[in-house]
Amino acid sequence: MPPTEDDPRFEDLDWNEIQQSKRTVTAERAALAVGVALLALGRAYQELSAGLYLIGDWRPVTLDWAFLLAVTVVAAYGAVPFAKRLRRRPVSLRGVLRRRPAVVLSGAFVAGLVAVGVVGSALGGSPPLRFQHAYHPPVGFASTVPPQECLGVETGGPFDRVCHGTWEYPLGTNERGHPLGFLLVEGARTAAYVTVISAAFIVPLAAAVGVVAGIRGGVVDDLLSSYVDVQLCIPALLLYFIGYAYYGPSLLLLLATFGLLSWGGIARLVRSEVIQRREEGYVLVARSLGASGAYVARRHILPNSTNTLVPAVFQLLALFVLIEAGVAFLGFHEIGTYSWGSTISESINAAVAGQLQERADQPAHKIWWVSSLPAAALTATLVAFKTLGDGVRDALDPRGDRS
Amino acid sequence: MTEEPICSVRGLEKHYPITRGLLRREVGRVRAVDGVSFDVERGEALGIVGESGSGKTTTAHTVLGLEEPTAGEVRFDGDPVSELSGDERRDFRRRAQLIVQDPNDALDPRMTIGEAVAEPLRIHGLDDADRRRAIVADILERVGLSGDDLDRYPHEFSGGEKQRISIARALVVSPDLIVADEPTSALDARVRSEILDLLDRIRREFDIAVLFISHDLDVIRRSCDRIAVMYLGEIVERGATETVLADPAHPYTRVLLSSVPSLDPTDRELGRPLTDTVPNPSDPPSGCRFHPRCPDVIPPDDLSVPEETWRTIAGFRFSVQAGELPESAVGDRESETPTSGDGDAGGRTATEVRRAVGLSEELRDPEAEAAVEDAAAELAAGDVDAADEILAAAFTSVCERETPAAVARPAGRDADRDATGTVSCLRHGRGGTSEPARSDGDGKNES
């Protein structure tokens, strides 16, 4: 198509008229501002209102507010750019599903996890203790350690009763008579808290430190790099136990210690990517155009670092889930937080340090569902995070479109 | 020209400190650019040519303000660049544009080319995305691509196309100066000439000055009005392209010219450098920086050997200094010292060393003969440093002691054009008395 008279041409631009724009409103910032404002309103309402509960019988605590803030941050700087990108170059869901089913499934799983984290707590309160209903097997299975009151079909004689699964408790119950479905959802909520809070606060910190060290170089780089090296030497678990000694078990404490001590690896990755790319031609051109360091980092360096950065971040998040489960497995968790780790621990007669934790009085193989189901959920979460990390990396790379 | 030059560089220096230890104590400095001055007139093409490591790219980056100069001044449109601030600085950033060498890293692989070409507009405040897009589509067509390419990514384009995109990106903000850093060195010959044509066309059409940085004399010859030859951070010769290349006054320019492949094999001899190693810019040679490699280095006054022999001696001396001797010319330190030991299998004799460096015949000058013999004996014994000292003491050229000043190029066949050029070589400029060794710039008397 030959240029016509109406076509704007670059030489017709009047550069005396074009002013440096101070465009401050972007979709990301708007989303962040709206989210933060809503949270502040909710917090103020909870503070001022006479009622004990915010919505239904949900009474959010500091951790919940931190999680909601983290969700806002992730939505503003993860979901909004993603939506923008989709609008610029639409992708058919069916096509992606056919080409990369594992990634789509993982994405759905992670999205579900986060959704459970957001709405799960508001949905149901804690079911009551029903020791008489302990050890119901899942539907379709039978238990040789039957509950006092078996709600399903009972077979066998009085001394070798066998209780069959019931739809009352489709996934069975543990020794306190808590349905496993509830425990899985609660564990998912914990996992969602861990991942979203880490992603929202730890990853930006790591990226910022890496970018500053890489771009500024010199003494700044030396100081930041050696600080990161020192920090990587401190075992976060030790710090958690010190905090535990003072404050007792707390998920917030766990997130703070592991979060604040574990971003060093990501920061180092970012720094090396920055150093590798800061002399690239397009960075030189952008700088000669007068672009600031922040602009160059945001528009050029970080987008080009996603191949290493994104899988590393997802791996770190999966690791946090695993660490939380491990700490809970050892019993150093709040008793009211039903993590997958603590559920597994309670069912396998592990002689563990945490004295607060109840232990099953049955051999683990006889009540296998109590440990297997959370373990499967944990495994699925780890696999989903890693698969999704690789999928996001490929989706962001224009050359990575392997169909 | 009466008009002020668009870009004027005076005494530009850029040194990179070499630091050591925690406190970053300075232990030396790399003199990447060391006292460079030139003007780029409006709408003209100036070429800066030199080997790798001569400081061309650092000069380009310093001119654009990407590096702070250590000393000296860059003026753009009359204003010192380092003092610009606010709107003026922004204006400079718009009016001076960069085209980088490697088309593969010139464009961000994560940006579509539409975004890449629109980036200057965006950074400089054109917020209307639709207008940006229309302008970019238009300019892409005018540099020989299709407006439909907007949404494609750089890896879908060839090297030449990417360089066209780079040119479009530099052009889109209507600059007055484009600094093109080796714009064609990564391209094959046919594409290269297309890109040079394109640059030439936009330069004439929009009256944009172009500062070409290149190691390739053909590129400069083709595109530039004037040329400046750089060696180790200094400009050694400058002038109108045609006259400098037809009648090079500085030995280094001749070396560069002879390195251009030619169909005539006899052409090459005149400009072969004595040694191939470019000296380290953190420790540049004294006097004239080119003297250790200069095929035309001035002999000591008291030496009475033919020109040809002197060149061989100088070649010998500076090869020893640079550690570039042929394998057969250095003895083995470990073996028994072969002072006269014929038949010693492991060692070398002074005679063999002399044969290897082309000085086997006895020299007429007795002092020179003694020095060469001693040095050869030391080399045969494997002591390169001692040989270097002996040679340095015996054959000290004026080129090592005196730093040449820039003087007007000698009047060649075209006196008018020569008036603008300068050359920094003691052959031309020692107190204005000495005659150039070669009056014939083509150097045909040497063959």
PDB file of C-alpha atoms in Angstrom, chain A residues 108-309:
ATOM      1  CA  ALA A 108      -5.885 -24.285  35.761  1.00  0.00           C
ATOM      2  CA  PHE A 109      -4.611 -26.111  38.832  1.00  0.00           C
ATOM      3  CA  VAL A 110      -2.600 -23.111  40.066  1.00  0.00           C
ATOM      4  CA  ALA A 111      -5.486 -20.755  39.332  1.00  0.00           C
ATOM      5  CA  GLY A 112      -7.772 -23.082  41.294  1.00  0.00           C
ATOM      6  CA  LEU A 113      -5.289 -23.138  44.155  1.00  0.00           C
ATOM      7  CA  VAL A 114      -5.231 -19.363  44.351  1.00  0.00           C
ATOM      8  CA  ALA A 115      -9.021 -19.195  44.026  1.00  0.00           C
ATOM      9  CA  VAL A 116      -9.371 -21.618  46.938  1.00  0.00           C
ATOM     10  CA  GLY A 117      -7.009 -19.388  48.865  1.00  0.00           C
ATOM     11  CA  VAL A 118      -9.150 -16.320  48.185  1.00  0.00           C
ATOM     12  CA  VAL A 119     -12.626 -17.726  48.755  1.00  0.00           C
ATOM     13  CA  GLY A 120     -11.915 -20.859  50.805  1.00  0.00           C
ATOM     14  CA  SER A 121     -11.640 -19.139  54.118  1.00  0.00           C
ATOM     15  CA  ALA A 122     -14.779 -17.141  53.587  1.00  0.00           C
ATOM     16  CA  LEU A 123     -16.794 -20.225  52.629  1.00  0.00           C
ATOM     17  CA  GLY A 124     -16.763 -22.644  55.471  1.00  0.00           C
ATOM     18  CA  GLY A 125     -15.823 -22.445  59.094  1.00  0.00           C
ATOM     19  CA  SER A 126     -14.031 -25.241  60.822  1.00  0.00           C
ATOM     20  CA  PRO A 127     -16.128 -28.383  61.129  1.00  0.00           C
ATOM     21  CA  PRO A 128     -16.589 -29.616  64.683  1.00  0.00           C
ATOM     22  CA  LEU A 129     -14.486 -32.366  66.195  1.00  0.00           C
ATOM     23  CA  ARG A 130     -16.247 -35.671  65.768  1.00  0.00           C
ATOM     24  CA  PHE A 131     -14.039 -38.322  67.257  1.00  0.00           C
ATOM     25  CA  GLN A 132     -16.791 -40.834  66.867  1.00  0.00           C
ATOM     26  CA  HIS A 133     -16.515 -40.388  63.094  1.00  0.00           C
ATOM     27  CA  ALA A 134     -12.753 -40.889  62.920  1.00  0.00           C
ATOM     28  CA  TYR A 135     -11.254 -42.982  60.094  1.00  0.00           C
ATOM     29  CA  HIS A 136     -14.068 -43.172  57.669  1.00  0.00           C
ATOM     30  CA  PRO A 137     -12.522 -44.517  54.471  1.00  0.00           C
ATOM     31  CA  PRO A 138     -13.089 -42.772  51.130  1.00  0.00           C
ATOM     32  CA  VAL A 139     -16.071 -43.787  49.062  1.00  0.00           C
ATOM     33  CA  GLY A 140     -15.529 -47.194  47.517  1.00  0.00           C
ATOM     34  CA  PHE A 141     -12.999 -48.317  50.103  1.00  0.00           C
ATOM     35  CA  ALA A 142     -13.257 -50.179  53.345  1.00  0.00           C
ATOM     36  CA  SER A 143     -11.564 -49.626  56.677  1.00  0.00           C
ATOM     37  CA  THR A 144     -10.536 -52.242  59.200  1.00  0.00           C
ATOM     38  CA  VAL A 145     -10.166 -49.580  61.884  1.00  0.00           C
ATOM     39  CA  PRO A 146     -13.798 -48.485  61.823  1.00  0.00           C
ATOM     40  CA  PRO A 147     -15.096 -45.391  63.547  1.00  0.00           C
ATOM     41  CA  GLN A 148     -17.264 -45.774  66.584  1.00  0.00           C
ATOM     42  CA  GLU A 149     -20.207 -44.676  64.519  1.00  0.00           C
ATOM     43  CA  CYS A 150     -19.829 -45.865  60.969  1.00  0.00           C
ATOM     44  CA  LEU A 151     -22.115 -43.877  58.718  1.00  0.00           C
ATOM     45  CA  GLY A 152     -21.637 -46.243  55.796  1.00  0.00           C
ATOM     46  CA  VAL A 153     -22.310 -49.921  55.373  1.00  0.00           C
ATOM     47  CA  GLU A 154     -20.873 -52.076  58.091  1.00  0.00           C
ATOM     48  CA  THR A 155     -19.797 -55.643  57.483  1.00  0.00           C
ATOM     49  CA  GLY A 156     -18.037 -58.305  59.509  1.00  0.00           C
ATOM     50  CA  GLY A 157     -18.552 -59.507  63.026  1.00  0.00           C
ATOM     51  CA  PRO A 158     -18.431 -57.518  66.228  1.00  0.00           C
ATOM     52  CA  PHE A 159     -14.661 -58.025  66.629  1.00  0.00           C
ATOM     53  CA  ASP A 160     -13.606 -57.485  63.036  1.00  0.00           C
ATOM     54  CA  ARG A 161     -15.913 -54.721  61.919  1.00  0.00           C
ATOM     55  CA  VAL A 162     -15.293 -53.294  58.492  1.00  0.00           C
ATOM     56  CA  CYS A 163     -16.639 -49.809  57.691  1.00  0.00           C
ATOM     57  CA  HIS A 164     -17.285 -48.897  54.073  1.00  0.00           C
ATOM     58  CA  GLY A 165     -17.001 -45.402  52.672  1.00  0.00           C
ATOM     59  CA  THR A 166     -19.967 -43.075  52.684  1.00  0.00           C
ATOM     60  CA  TRP A 167     -20.952 -40.017  50.644  1.00  0.00           C
ATOM     61  CA  GLU A 168     -21.163 -38.142  53.890  1.00  0.00           C
ATOM     62  CA  TYR A 169     -17.365 -38.148  53.864  1.00  0.00           C
ATOM     63  CA  PRO A 170     -16.435 -38.794  50.217  1.00  0.00           C
ATOM     64  CA  LEU A 171     -12.678 -38.631  50.864  1.00  0.00           C
ATOM     65  CA  GLY A 172     -12.789 -40.123  54.330  1.00  0.00           C
ATOM     66  CA  THR A 173     -11.914 -38.593  57.689  1.00  0.00           C
ATOM     67  CA  ASN A 174      -8.882 -38.372  59.920  1.00  0.00           C
ATOM     68  CA  GLU A 175      -8.547 -39.232  63.585  1.00  0.00           C
ATOM     69  CA  ARG A 176     -10.473 -36.155  64.664  1.00  0.00           C
ATOM     70  CA  GLY A 177     -13.312 -36.911  62.341  1.00  0.00           C
ATOM     71  CA  HIS A 178     -12.402 -33.976  60.059  1.00  0.00           C
ATOM     72  CA  PRO A 179     -13.389 -34.728  56.496  1.00  0.00           C
ATOM     73  CA  LEU A 180     -10.338 -34.967  54.220  1.00  0.00           C
ATOM     74  CA  GLY A 181     -11.983 -32.753  51.642  1.00  0.00           C
ATOM     75  CA  PHE A 182     -11.964 -29.943  54.166  1.00  0.00           C
ATOM     76  CA  LEU A 183      -8.354 -30.669  55.103  1.00  0.00           C
ATOM     77  CA  LEU A 184      -7.269 -30.642  51.454  1.00  0.00           C
ATOM     78  CA  VAL A 185      -8.955 -27.306  50.877  1.00  0.00           C
ATOM     79  CA  GLU A 186      -7.395 -25.876  54.013  1.00  0.00           C
ATOM     80  CA  GLY A 187      -3.987 -27.168  52.891  1.00  0.00           C
ATOM     81  CA  ALA A 188      -4.520 -25.612  49.469  1.00  0.00           C
ATOM     82  CA  ARG A 189      -5.334 -22.352  51.175  1.00  0.00           C
ATOM     83  CA  THR A 190      -2.090 -22.509  53.107  1.00  0.00           C
ATOM     84  CA  ALA A 191      -0.160 -23.318  49.928  1.00  0.00           C
ATOM     85  CA  ALA A 192      -1.862 -20.439  48.128  1.00  0.00           C
ATOM     86  CA  TYR A 193      -0.963 -18.060  50.961  1.00  0.00           C
ATOM     87  CA  VAL A 194       2.646 -19.177  50.806  1.00  0.00           C
ATOM     88  CA  THR A 195       3.008 -18.856  47.051  1.00  0.00           C
ATOM     89  CA  VAL A 196       1.068 -15.664  46.471  1.00  0.00           C
ATOM     90  CA  ILE A 197       2.636 -13.748  49.343  1.00  0.00           C
ATOM     91  CA  SER A 198       6.104 -14.858  48.273  1.00  0.00           C
ATOM     92  CA  ALA A 199       5.444 -14.041  44.642  1.00  0.00           C
ATOM     93  CA  ALA A 200       4.096 -10.596  45.446  1.00  0.00           C
ATOM     94  CA  PHE A 201       6.758  -9.433  47.878  1.00  0.00           C
ATOM     95  CA  ILE A 202       9.862 -11.562  47.425  1.00  0.00           C
ATOM     96  CA  VAL A 203      10.167 -11.641  43.657  1.00  0.00           C
ATOM     97  CA  PRO A 204      10.007  -7.848  43.190  1.00  0.00           C
ATOM     98  CA  LEU A 205      12.584  -7.435  45.947  1.00  0.00           C
ATOM     99  CA  ALA A 206      14.921  -9.927  44.291  1.00  0.00           C
ATOM    100  CA  ALA A 207      14.422  -8.362  40.866  1.00  0.00           C
ATOM    101  CA  ALA A 208      15.020  -4.853  42.194  1.00  0.00           C
ATOM    102  CA  VAL A 209      18.233  -5.808  43.964  1.00  0.00           C
ATOM    103  CA  GLY A 210      19.498  -7.718  40.928  1.00  0.00           C
ATOM    104  CA  VAL A 211      18.707  -4.886  38.526  1.00  0.00           C
ATOM    105  CA  VAL A 212      20.262  -2.203  40.719  1.00  0.00           C
ATOM    106  CA  ALA A 213      23.413  -4.261  41.268  1.00  0.00           C
ATOM    107  CA  GLY A 214      23.695  -5.070  37.575  1.00  0.00           C
ATOM    108  CA  ILE A 215      23.007  -1.623  36.186  1.00  0.00           C
ATOM    109  CA  ARG A 216      24.870   0.484  38.735  1.00  0.00           C
ATOM    110  CA  GLY A 217      27.864  -1.829  39.045  1.00  0.00           C
ATOM    111  CA  GLY A 218      30.902  -0.705  40.973  1.00  0.00           C
ATOM    112  CA  VAL A 219      30.665  -0.339  44.734  1.00  0.00           C
ATOM    113  CA  VAL A 220      26.876  -0.722  44.771  1.00  0.00           C
ATOM    114  CA  ASP A 221      27.211  -4.050  43.026  1.00  0.00           C
ATOM    115  CA  ASP A 222      29.980  -5.182  45.379  1.00  0.00           C
ATOM    116  CA  LEU A 223      27.968  -4.338  48.469  1.00  0.00           C
ATOM    117  CA  LEU A 224      24.710  -5.861  47.259  1.00  0.00           C
ATOM    118  CA  SER A 225      26.386  -8.988  45.912  1.00  0.00           C
ATOM    119  CA  SER A 226      28.346  -9.636  49.056  1.00  0.00           C
ATOM    120  CA  TYR A 227      25.240  -9.021  51.151  1.00  0.00           C
ATOM    121  CA  VAL A 228      23.370 -11.587  49.068  1.00  0.00           C
ATOM    122  CA  ASP A 229      26.233 -14.042  49.467  1.00  0.00           C
ATOM    123  CA  VAL A 230      26.186 -13.632  53.230  1.00  0.00           C
ATOM    124  CA  GLN A 231      22.424 -13.960  53.314  1.00  0.00           C
ATOM    125  CA  LEU A 232      22.525 -17.173  51.326  1.00  0.00           C
ATOM    126  CA  CYS A 233      24.755 -18.626  54.031  1.00  0.00           C
ATOM    127  CA  ILE A 234      22.195 -18.165  56.803  1.00  0.00           C
ATOM    128  CA  PRO A 235      19.837 -21.143  57.067  1.00  0.00           C
ATOM    129  CA  ALA A 236      16.304 -19.779  57.061  1.00  0.00           C
ATOM    130  CA  LEU A 237      15.081 -22.759  59.069  1.00  0.00           C
ATOM    131  CA  LEU A 238      17.387 -21.808  61.939  1.00  0.00           C
ATOM    132  CA  LEU A 239      16.059 -18.277  61.938  1.00  0.00           C
ATOM    133  CA  TYR A 240      12.505 -19.614  61.920  1.00  0.00           C
ATOM    134  CA  PHE A 241      13.242 -21.725  64.981  1.00  0.00           C
ATOM    135  CA  ILE A 242      14.727 -18.742  66.793  1.00  0.00           C
ATOM    136  CA  GLY A 243      11.598 -16.781  65.983  1.00  0.00           C
ATOM    137  CA  TYR A 244       9.513 -19.785  66.998  1.00  0.00           C
ATOM    138  CA  ALA A 245      11.187 -19.763  70.382  1.00  0.00           C
ATOM    139  CA  TYR A 246       9.985 -16.213  70.942  1.00  0.00           C
ATOM    140  CA  TYR A 247       6.674 -15.949  69.145  1.00  0.00           C
ATOM    141  CA  GLY A 248       5.519 -19.524  68.869  1.00  0.00           C
ATOM    142  CA  PRO A 249       4.331 -21.070  65.638  1.00  0.00           C
ATOM    143  CA  SER A 250       3.153 -18.679  62.944  1.00  0.00           C
ATOM    144  CA  LEU A 251       2.765 -18.943  59.197  1.00  0.00           C
ATOM    145  CA  LEU A 252       3.567 -15.244  58.898  1.00  0.00           C
ATOM    146  CA  LEU A 253       6.861 -15.832  60.707  1.00  0.00           C
ATOM    147  CA  LEU A 254       7.647 -18.721  58.399  1.00  0.00           C
ATOM    148  CA  LEU A 255       6.939 -16.602  55.326  1.00  0.00           C
ATOM    149  CA  ALA A 256       8.960 -13.717  56.668  1.00  0.00           C
ATOM    150  CA  THR A 257      12.046 -15.756  57.489  1.00  0.00           C
ATOM    151  CA  PHE A 258      12.064 -17.915  54.391  1.00  0.00           C
ATOM    152  CA  GLY A 259      10.920 -15.104  52.152  1.00  0.00           C
ATOM    153  CA  LEU A 260      13.482 -12.621  53.395  1.00  0.00           C
ATOM    154  CA  LEU A 261      16.340 -15.081  53.263  1.00  0.00           C
ATOM    155  CA  SER A 262      15.632 -16.954  50.061  1.00  0.00           C
ATOM    156  CA  TRP A 263      15.486 -14.310  47.361  1.00  0.00           C
ATOM    157  CA  GLY A 264      19.268 -14.177  46.998  1.00  0.00           C
ATOM    158  CA  GLY A 265      19.397 -16.823  44.294  1.00  0.00           C
ATOM    159  CA  ILE A 266      16.888 -14.962  42.133  1.00  0.00           C
ATOM    160  CA  ALA A 267      18.705 -11.681  42.707  1.00  0.00           C
ATOM    161  CA  ARG A 268      21.935 -13.250  41.537  1.00  0.00           C
ATOM    162  CA  LEU A 269      20.249 -14.602  38.423  1.00  0.00           C
ATOM    163  CA  VAL A 270      18.757 -11.211  37.622  1.00  0.00           C
ATOM    164  CA  ARG A 271      22.078  -9.493  38.192  1.00  0.00           C
ATOM    165  CA  SER A 272      23.922 -11.779  35.810  1.00  0.00           C
ATOM    166  CA  GLU A 273      21.216 -11.338  33.185  1.00  0.00           C
ATOM    167  CA  VAL A 274      21.424  -7.569  33.534  1.00  0.00           C
ATOM    168  CA  ILE A 275      25.195  -7.567  33.223  1.00  0.00           C
ATOM    169  CA  GLN A 276      24.944  -9.780  30.192  1.00  0.00           C
ATOM    170  CA  ARG A 277      22.436  -7.534  28.467  1.00  0.00           C
ATOM    171  CA  ARG A 278      23.341  -4.018  29.472  1.00  0.00           C
ATOM    172  CA  GLU A 279      25.781  -3.678  26.570  1.00  0.00           C
ATOM    173  CA  GLU A 280      23.391  -5.069  23.969  1.00  0.00           C
ATOM    174  CA  GLY A 281      22.705  -2.843  21.001  1.00  0.00           C
ATOM    175  CA  TYR A 282      19.065  -2.193  21.816  1.00  0.00           C
ATOM    176  CA  VAL A 283      19.986  -1.136  25.340  1.00  0.00           C
ATOM    177  CA  LEU A 284      22.600   1.277  23.972  1.00  0.00           C
ATOM    178  CA  VAL A 285      20.064   2.696  21.548  1.00  0.00           C
ATOM    179  CA  ALA A 286      17.469   3.111  24.284  1.00  0.00           C
ATOM    180  CA  ARG A 287      20.004   4.838  26.496  1.00  0.00           C
ATOM    181  CA  SER A 288      21.095   7.118  23.703  1.00  0.00           C
ATOM    182  CA  LEU A 289      17.427   8.003  23.304  1.00  0.00           C
ATOM    183  CA  GLY A 290      17.489   9.217  26.875  1.00  0.00           C
ATOM    184  CA  ALA A 291      15.671   6.287  28.478  1.00  0.00           C
ATOM    185  CA  SER A 292      16.169   5.934  32.212  1.00  0.00           C
ATOM    186  CA  GLY A 293      17.717   2.914  33.860  1.00  0.00           C
ATOM    187  CA  ALA A 294      14.320   1.892  35.197  1.00  0.00           C
ATOM    188  CA  TYR A 295      12.829   2.061  31.701  1.00  0.00           C
ATOM    189  CA  VAL A 296      15.634  -0.024  30.239  1.00  0.00           C
ATOM    190  CA  ALA A 297      15.300  -2.596  33.014  1.00  0.00           C
ATOM    191  CA  ARG A 298      11.524  -2.813  32.665  1.00  0.00           C
ATOM    192  CA  ARG A 299      11.176  -2.723  28.909  1.00  0.00           C
ATOM    193  CA  HIS A 300      14.315  -4.474  27.726  1.00  0.00           C
ATOM    194  CA  ILE A 301      16.291  -6.332  30.344  1.00  0.00           C
ATOM    195  CA  LEU A 302      13.625  -8.066  32.398  1.00  0.00           C
ATOM    196  CA  PRO A 303      11.535  -9.193  29.392  1.00  0.00           C
ATOM    197  CA  ASN A 304      14.676 -10.694  27.915  1.00  0.00           C
ATOM    198  CA  SER A 305      15.566 -12.428  31.148  1.00  0.00           C
ATOM    199  CA  THR A 306      12.347 -14.412  31.436  1.00  0.00           C
ATOM    200  CA  ASN A 307      13.903 -17.536  29.978  1.00  0.00           C
ATOM    201  CA  THR A 308      15.942 -18.036  33.125  1.00  0.00           C
ATOM    202  CA  LEU A 309      13.927 -15.956  35.548  1.00  0.00           C
TER     203      LEU A 309
END
